[in-house]
CSV table of C-alpha atoms in Angstrom, one decimal:
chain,number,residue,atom,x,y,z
P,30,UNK,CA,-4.9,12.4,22.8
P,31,UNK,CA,-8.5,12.8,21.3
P,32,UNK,CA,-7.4,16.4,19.8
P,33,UNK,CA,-4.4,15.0,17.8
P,34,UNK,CA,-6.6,12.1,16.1
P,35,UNK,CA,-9.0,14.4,15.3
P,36,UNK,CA,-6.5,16.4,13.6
P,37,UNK,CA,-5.5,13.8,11.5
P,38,UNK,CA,-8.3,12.2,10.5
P,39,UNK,CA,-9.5,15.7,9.6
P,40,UNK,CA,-6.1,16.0,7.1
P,41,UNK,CA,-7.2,12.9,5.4
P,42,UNK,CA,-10.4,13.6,5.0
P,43,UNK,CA,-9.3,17.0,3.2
P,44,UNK,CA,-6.5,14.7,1.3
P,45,UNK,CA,-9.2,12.3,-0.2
P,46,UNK,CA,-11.4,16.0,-1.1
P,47,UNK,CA,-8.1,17.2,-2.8
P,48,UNK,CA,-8.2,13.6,-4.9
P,49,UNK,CA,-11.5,13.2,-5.9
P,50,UNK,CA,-11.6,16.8,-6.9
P,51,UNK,CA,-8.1,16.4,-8.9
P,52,UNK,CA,-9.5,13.4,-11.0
P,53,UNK,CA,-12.7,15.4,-11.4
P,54,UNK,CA,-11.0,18.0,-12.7
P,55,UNK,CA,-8.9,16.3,-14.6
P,56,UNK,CA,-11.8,15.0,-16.6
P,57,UNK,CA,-13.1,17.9,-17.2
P,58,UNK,CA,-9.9,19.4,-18.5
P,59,UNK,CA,-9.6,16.7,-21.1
P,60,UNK,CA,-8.9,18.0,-25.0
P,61,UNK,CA,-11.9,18.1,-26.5
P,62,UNK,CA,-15.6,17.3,-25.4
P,63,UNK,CA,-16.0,15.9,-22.3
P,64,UNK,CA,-18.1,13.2,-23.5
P,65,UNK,CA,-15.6,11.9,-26.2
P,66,UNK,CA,-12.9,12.3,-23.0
P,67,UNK,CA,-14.9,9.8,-21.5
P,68,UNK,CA,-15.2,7.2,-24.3
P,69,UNK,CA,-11.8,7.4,-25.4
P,70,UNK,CA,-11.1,4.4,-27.8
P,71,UNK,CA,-14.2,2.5,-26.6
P,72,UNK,CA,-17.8,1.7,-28.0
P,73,UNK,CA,-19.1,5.1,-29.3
P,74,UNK,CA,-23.3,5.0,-29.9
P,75,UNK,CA,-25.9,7.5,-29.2
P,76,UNK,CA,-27.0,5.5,-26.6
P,77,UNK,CA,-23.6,5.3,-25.0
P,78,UNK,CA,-23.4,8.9,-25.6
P,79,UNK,CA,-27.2,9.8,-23.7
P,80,UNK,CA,-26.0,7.6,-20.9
P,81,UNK,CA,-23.1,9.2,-20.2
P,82,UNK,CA,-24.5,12.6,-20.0
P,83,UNK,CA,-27.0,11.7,-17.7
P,84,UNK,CA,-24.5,9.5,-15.4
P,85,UNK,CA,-22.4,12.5,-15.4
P,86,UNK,CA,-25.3,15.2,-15.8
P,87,UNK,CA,-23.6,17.0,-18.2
P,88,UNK,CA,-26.6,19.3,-19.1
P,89,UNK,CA,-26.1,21.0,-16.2
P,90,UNK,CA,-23.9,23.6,-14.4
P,91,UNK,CA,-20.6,22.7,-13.7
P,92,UNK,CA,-21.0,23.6,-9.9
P,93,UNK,CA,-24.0,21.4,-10.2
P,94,UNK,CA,-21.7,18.7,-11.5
P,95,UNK,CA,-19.1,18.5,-9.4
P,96,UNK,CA,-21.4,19.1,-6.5
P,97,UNK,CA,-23.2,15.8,-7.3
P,98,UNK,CA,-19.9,13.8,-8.3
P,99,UNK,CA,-19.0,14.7,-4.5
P,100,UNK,CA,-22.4,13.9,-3.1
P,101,UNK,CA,-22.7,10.3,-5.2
P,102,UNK,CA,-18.7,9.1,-4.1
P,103,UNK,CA,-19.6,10.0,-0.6
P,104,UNK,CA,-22.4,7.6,-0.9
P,105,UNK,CA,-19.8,4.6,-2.8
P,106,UNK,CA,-21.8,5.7,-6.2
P,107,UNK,CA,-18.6,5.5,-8.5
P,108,UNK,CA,-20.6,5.4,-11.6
P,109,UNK,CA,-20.7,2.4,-14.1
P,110,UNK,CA,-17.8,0.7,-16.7
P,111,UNK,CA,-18.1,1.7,-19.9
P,112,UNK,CA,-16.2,-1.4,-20.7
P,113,UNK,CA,-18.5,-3.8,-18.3
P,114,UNK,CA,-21.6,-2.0,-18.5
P,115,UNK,CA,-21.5,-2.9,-14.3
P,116,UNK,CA,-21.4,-0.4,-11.4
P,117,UNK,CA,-17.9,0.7,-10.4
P,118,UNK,CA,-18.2,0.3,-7.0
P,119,UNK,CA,-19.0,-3.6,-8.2
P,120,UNK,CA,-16.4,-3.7,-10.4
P,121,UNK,CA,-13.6,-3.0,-8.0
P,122,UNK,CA,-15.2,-4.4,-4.9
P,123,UNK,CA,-14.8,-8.0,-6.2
P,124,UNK,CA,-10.9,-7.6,-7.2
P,125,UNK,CA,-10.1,-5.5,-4.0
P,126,UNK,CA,-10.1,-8.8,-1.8
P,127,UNK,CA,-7.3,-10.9,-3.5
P,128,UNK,CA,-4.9,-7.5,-3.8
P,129,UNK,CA,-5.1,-6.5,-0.1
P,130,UNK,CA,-4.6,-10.0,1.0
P,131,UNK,CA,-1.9,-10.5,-1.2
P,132,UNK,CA,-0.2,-6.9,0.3
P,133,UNK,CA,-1.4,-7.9,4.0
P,134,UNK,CA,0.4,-11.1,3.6
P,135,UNK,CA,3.4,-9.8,2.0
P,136,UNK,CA,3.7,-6.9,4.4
P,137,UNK,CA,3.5,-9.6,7.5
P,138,UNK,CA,6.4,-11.6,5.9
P,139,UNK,CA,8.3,-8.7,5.2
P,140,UNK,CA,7.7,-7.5,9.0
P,141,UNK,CA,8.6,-11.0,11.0
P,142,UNK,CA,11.8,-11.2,8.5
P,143,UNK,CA,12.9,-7.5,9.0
P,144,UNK,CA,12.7,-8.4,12.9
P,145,UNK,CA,14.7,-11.5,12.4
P,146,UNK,CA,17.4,-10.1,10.6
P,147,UNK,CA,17.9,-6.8,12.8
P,148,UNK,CA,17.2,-9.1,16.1
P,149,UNK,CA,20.1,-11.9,14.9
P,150,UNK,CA,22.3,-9.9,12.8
P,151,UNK,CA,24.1,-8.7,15.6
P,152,UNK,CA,27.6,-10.5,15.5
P,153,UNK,CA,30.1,-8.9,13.3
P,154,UNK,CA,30.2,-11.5,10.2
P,155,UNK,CA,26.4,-12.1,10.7
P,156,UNK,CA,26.0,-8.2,10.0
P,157,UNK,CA,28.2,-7.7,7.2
P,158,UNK,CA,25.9,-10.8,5.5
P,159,UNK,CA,22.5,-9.9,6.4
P,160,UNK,CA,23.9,-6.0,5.2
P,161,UNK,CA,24.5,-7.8,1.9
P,162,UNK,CA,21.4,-9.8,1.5
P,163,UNK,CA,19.6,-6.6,2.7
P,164,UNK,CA,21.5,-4.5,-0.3
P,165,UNK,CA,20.5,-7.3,-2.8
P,166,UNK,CA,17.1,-7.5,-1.7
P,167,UNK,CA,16.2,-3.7,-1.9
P,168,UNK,CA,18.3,-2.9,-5.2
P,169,UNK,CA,16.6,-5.9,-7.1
P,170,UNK,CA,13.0,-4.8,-8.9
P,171,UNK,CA,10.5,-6.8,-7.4
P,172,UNK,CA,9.2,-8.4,-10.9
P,173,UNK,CA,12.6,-9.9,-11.3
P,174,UNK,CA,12.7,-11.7,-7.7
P,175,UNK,CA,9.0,-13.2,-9.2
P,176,UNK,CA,10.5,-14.4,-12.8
P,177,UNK,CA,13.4,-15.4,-10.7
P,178,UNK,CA,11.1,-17.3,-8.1
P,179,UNK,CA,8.4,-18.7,-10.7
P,180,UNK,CA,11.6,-20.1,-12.7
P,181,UNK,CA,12.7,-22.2,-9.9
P,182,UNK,CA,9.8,-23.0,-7.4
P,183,UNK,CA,7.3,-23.7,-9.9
P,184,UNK,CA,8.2,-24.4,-13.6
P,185,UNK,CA,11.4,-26.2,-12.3
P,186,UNK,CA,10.3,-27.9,-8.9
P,187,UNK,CA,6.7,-27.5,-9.4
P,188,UNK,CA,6.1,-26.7,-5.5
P,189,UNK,CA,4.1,-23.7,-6.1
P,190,UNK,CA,1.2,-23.0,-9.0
P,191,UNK,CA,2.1,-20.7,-11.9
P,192,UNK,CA,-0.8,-18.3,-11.5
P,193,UNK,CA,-4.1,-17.9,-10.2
P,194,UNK,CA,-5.5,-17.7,-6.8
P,195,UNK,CA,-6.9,-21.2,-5.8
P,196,UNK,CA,-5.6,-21.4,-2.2
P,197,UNK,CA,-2.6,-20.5,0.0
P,198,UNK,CA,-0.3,-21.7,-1.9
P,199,UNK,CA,-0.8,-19.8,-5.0
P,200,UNK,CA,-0.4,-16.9,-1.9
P,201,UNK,CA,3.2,-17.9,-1.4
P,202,UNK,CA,5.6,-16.8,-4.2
P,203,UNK,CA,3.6,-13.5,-4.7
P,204,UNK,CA,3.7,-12.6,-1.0
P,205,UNK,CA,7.7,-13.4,-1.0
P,206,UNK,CA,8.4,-11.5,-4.2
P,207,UNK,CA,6.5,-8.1,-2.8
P,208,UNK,CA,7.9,-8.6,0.7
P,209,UNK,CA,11.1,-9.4,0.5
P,210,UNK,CA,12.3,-6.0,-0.8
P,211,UNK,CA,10.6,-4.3,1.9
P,212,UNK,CA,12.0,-7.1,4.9
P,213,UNK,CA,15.6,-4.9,3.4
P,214,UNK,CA,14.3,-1.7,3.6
P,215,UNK,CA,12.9,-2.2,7.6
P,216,UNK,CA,15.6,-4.6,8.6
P,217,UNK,CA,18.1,-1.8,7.5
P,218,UNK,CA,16.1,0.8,9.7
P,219,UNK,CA,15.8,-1.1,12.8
P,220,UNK,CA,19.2,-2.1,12.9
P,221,UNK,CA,20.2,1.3,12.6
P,222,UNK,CA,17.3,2.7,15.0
P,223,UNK,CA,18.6,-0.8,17.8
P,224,UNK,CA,22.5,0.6,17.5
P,225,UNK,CA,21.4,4.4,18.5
P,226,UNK,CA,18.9,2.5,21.4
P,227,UNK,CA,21.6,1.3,22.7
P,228,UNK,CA,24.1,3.5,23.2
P,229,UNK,CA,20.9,5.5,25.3
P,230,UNK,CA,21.4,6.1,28.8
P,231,UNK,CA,18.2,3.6,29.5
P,232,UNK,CA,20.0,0.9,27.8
P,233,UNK,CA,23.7,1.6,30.4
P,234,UNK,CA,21.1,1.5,33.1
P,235,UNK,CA,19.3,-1.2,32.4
P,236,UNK,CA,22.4,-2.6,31.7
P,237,UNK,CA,24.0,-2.0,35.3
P,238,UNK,CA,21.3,-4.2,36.6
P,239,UNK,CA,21.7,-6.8,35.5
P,240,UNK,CA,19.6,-7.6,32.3
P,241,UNK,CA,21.5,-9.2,29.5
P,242,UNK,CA,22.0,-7.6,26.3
P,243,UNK,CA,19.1,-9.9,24.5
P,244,UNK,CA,16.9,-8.7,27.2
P,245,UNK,CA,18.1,-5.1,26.9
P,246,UNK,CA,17.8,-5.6,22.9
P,247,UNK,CA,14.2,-6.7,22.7
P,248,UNK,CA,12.6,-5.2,26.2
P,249,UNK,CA,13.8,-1.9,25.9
P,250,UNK,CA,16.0,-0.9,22.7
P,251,UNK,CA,13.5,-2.8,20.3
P,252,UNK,CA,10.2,0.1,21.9
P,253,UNK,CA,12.6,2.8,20.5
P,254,UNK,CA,13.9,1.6,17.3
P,255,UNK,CA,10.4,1.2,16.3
P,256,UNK,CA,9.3,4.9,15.3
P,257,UNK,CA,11.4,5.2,12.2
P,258,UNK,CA,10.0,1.6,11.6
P,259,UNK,CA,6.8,2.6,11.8
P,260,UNK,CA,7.1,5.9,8.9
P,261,UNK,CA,9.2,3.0,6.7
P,262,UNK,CA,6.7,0.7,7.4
P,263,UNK,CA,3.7,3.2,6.1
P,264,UNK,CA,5.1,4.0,3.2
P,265,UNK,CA,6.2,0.4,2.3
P,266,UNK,CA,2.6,-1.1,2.5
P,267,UNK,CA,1.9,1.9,-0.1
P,268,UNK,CA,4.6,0.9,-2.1
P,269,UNK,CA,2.6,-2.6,-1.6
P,270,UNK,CA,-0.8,-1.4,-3.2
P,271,UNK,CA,0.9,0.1,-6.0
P,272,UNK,CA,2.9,-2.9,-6.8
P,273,UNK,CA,0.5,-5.1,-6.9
P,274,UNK,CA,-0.7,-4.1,-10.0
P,275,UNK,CA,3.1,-5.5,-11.2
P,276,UNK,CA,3.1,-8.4,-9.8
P,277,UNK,CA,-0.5,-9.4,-9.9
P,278,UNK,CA,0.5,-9.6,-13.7
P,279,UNK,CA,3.8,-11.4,-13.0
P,280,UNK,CA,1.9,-13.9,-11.5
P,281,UNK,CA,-1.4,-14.4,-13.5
P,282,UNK,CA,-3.3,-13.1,-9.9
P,283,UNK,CA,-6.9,-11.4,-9.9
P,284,UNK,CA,-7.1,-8.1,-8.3
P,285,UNK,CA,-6.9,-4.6,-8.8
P,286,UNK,CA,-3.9,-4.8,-11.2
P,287,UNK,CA,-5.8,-6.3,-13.6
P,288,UNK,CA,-9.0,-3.7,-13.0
P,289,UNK,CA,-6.2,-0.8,-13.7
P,290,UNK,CA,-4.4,-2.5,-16.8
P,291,UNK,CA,-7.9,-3.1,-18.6
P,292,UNK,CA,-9.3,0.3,-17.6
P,293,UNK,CA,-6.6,2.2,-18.7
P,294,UNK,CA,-5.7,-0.3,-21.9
P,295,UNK,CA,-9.7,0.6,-23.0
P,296,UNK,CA,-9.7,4.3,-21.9
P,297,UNK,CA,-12.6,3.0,-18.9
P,298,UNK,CA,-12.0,6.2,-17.3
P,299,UNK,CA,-14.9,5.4,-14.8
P,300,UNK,CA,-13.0,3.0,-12.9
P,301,UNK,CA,-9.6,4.9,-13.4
P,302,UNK,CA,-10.8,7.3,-11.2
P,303,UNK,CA,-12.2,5.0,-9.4
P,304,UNK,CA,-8.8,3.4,-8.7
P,305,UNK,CA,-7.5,6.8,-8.1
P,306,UNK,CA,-9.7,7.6,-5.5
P,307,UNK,CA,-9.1,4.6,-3.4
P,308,UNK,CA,-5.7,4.6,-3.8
P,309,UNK,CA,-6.0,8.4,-1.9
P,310,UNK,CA,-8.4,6.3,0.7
P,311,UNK,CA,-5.5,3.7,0.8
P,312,UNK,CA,-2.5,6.7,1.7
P,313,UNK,CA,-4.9,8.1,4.0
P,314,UNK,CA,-5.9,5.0,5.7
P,315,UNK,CA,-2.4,4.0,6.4
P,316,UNK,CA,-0.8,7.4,7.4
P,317,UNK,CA,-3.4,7.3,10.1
P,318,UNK,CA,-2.5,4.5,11.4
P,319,UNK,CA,0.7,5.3,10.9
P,320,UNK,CA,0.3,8.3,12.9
P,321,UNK,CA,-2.0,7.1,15.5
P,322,UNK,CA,0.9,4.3,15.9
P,323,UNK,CA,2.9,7.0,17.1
P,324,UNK,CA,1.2,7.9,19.9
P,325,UNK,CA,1.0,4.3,20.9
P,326,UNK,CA,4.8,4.1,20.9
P,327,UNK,CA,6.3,7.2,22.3
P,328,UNK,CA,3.5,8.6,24.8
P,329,UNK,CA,5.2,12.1,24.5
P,330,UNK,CA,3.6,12.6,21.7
P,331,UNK,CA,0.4,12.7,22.9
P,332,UNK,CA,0.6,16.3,24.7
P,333,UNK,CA,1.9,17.9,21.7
């Protein structure tokens, strides 16, 4: 099992190399002087100018260069805001807490609801409505669930604050705008991944002893419904990151949204790459676990 895991964590390692050397590169093939690349539409000074070229040690070779940029974002040196005048690394740090609990929590409510609705939904009529609510969810863009949900829960009823992040509740509409879509998306794959489970020959056996079907469903059909679950899964709480920077905006919310709006508004490329980067960290992060997952649920995988 150890020789598989290292295998992986070795292809993400060489993912996150690819995307730190693509933004890097994609700096310095920027129109134009580098320097002027840099500032874009933002405060231009000789003093912004001299700090920039010894941030980025332009005098030197370009080898040199990149070299360094690897060596400082291996050590969390991301460079410093243009915009802010603060490290980077700062800069981001304090926004990335509010985003990842907002996809954590929206991923967790979009998981227990996905179960429900592939666990229940298995009476005719029950199926034909949950395949419905399922189509609606996952065809509707998440911005307009928000509007929809902001409309009635909080400028009509007033249960729920309009924006901001003071406390759980401000947690709630956000977390149910960005997770309902993807509750669709993995209720429609385990339902599919349950009705192939149990057709298996395990499921007649374990049938032919007596279990009843609930117990068949979740004991032993719900283990092998999971893999395709697991790849939906992955790419959903991707899906996740990226759309908070939609919702986050929706919603009035702090977090990396608003980090990427303002640096890329401002031309702060600093941070973009910045953002880039740990988005690459984010993929990698979760197609690990993704993968490692894997070996969790189907053993067989672990010999090959």
């Amino acid at each position: 099992m150890i020789r598989p895991i290292l295998r992986r964590v070795g292809a993400g390692v060489l993912v996150l190399w690819a995307a730190a050397t693509a933004a890097y590169l994609a700096l310095l093939a920027a129109p134009g002087d580098t320097v002027d690349a840099i500032i874009g539409d933002g405060a231009d000074t000789p003093l912004i100018r001299a700090q920039i070229i010894q941030e980025w040690h332009l005098d030197r070779p370009a080898v040199v260069q990149y070299a360094d940029f690897l060596w400082r974002a291996v050590h969390g040196d991301l460079g410093r805001s243009y915009l802010l005048q603060r490290p980077v690394a700062e800069v981001i740090g304090g926004q990335l807490a509010p985003t990842l609990k907002l996809a954590a929590t929206a991923a967790g409510f979009g998981i227990l609801l996905a179960l429900v609705l592939a666990l229940v939904a298995r009476r005719p009529w029950v199926r034909r409505l949950s395949s419905t609510t399922e189509l609606v969810l996952v065809s509707t863009p998440p911005f307009l669930i928000g509007i929809v949900l902001l409309s009635v829960f909080s400028f009509r009823l007033g249960w729920f604050p309009v924006s901001g992040d003071r406390g759980a509740a401000a947690l709630v509409l956000p977390a149910i705008t960005m997770g309902l879509p993807i509750a669709g998306t993995l209720a429609q794959v385990l339902r599919d991944g349950l009705d192939r489970a149990l057709e298996e020959p395990f499921a007649v056996t374990a049938r032919s002893r007596g279990l009843r079907e609930r117990s068949v469903l979740v004991r032993h059909a719900l283990k092998h419904a999971l893999l395709p679950a697991v790849t939906m899964l992955g790419w959903s709480f991707g899906v996740l990151i990226g759309g908070t920077v939609i919702i986050e905006q929706v919603f009035g919310r702090p977090g990396l949204g608003q980090v990427t709006v303002q640096a890329v508004s401002s031309s702060d490329l600093p941070v973009v790459l910045a953002v880039v980067i740990l988005a690459a960290a984010v993929f990698v992060v979760i197609n690990t676990v993704t993968d490692l997952a894997y070996l969790l649920i189907d053993p067989r995988l672990r010999r090959s």
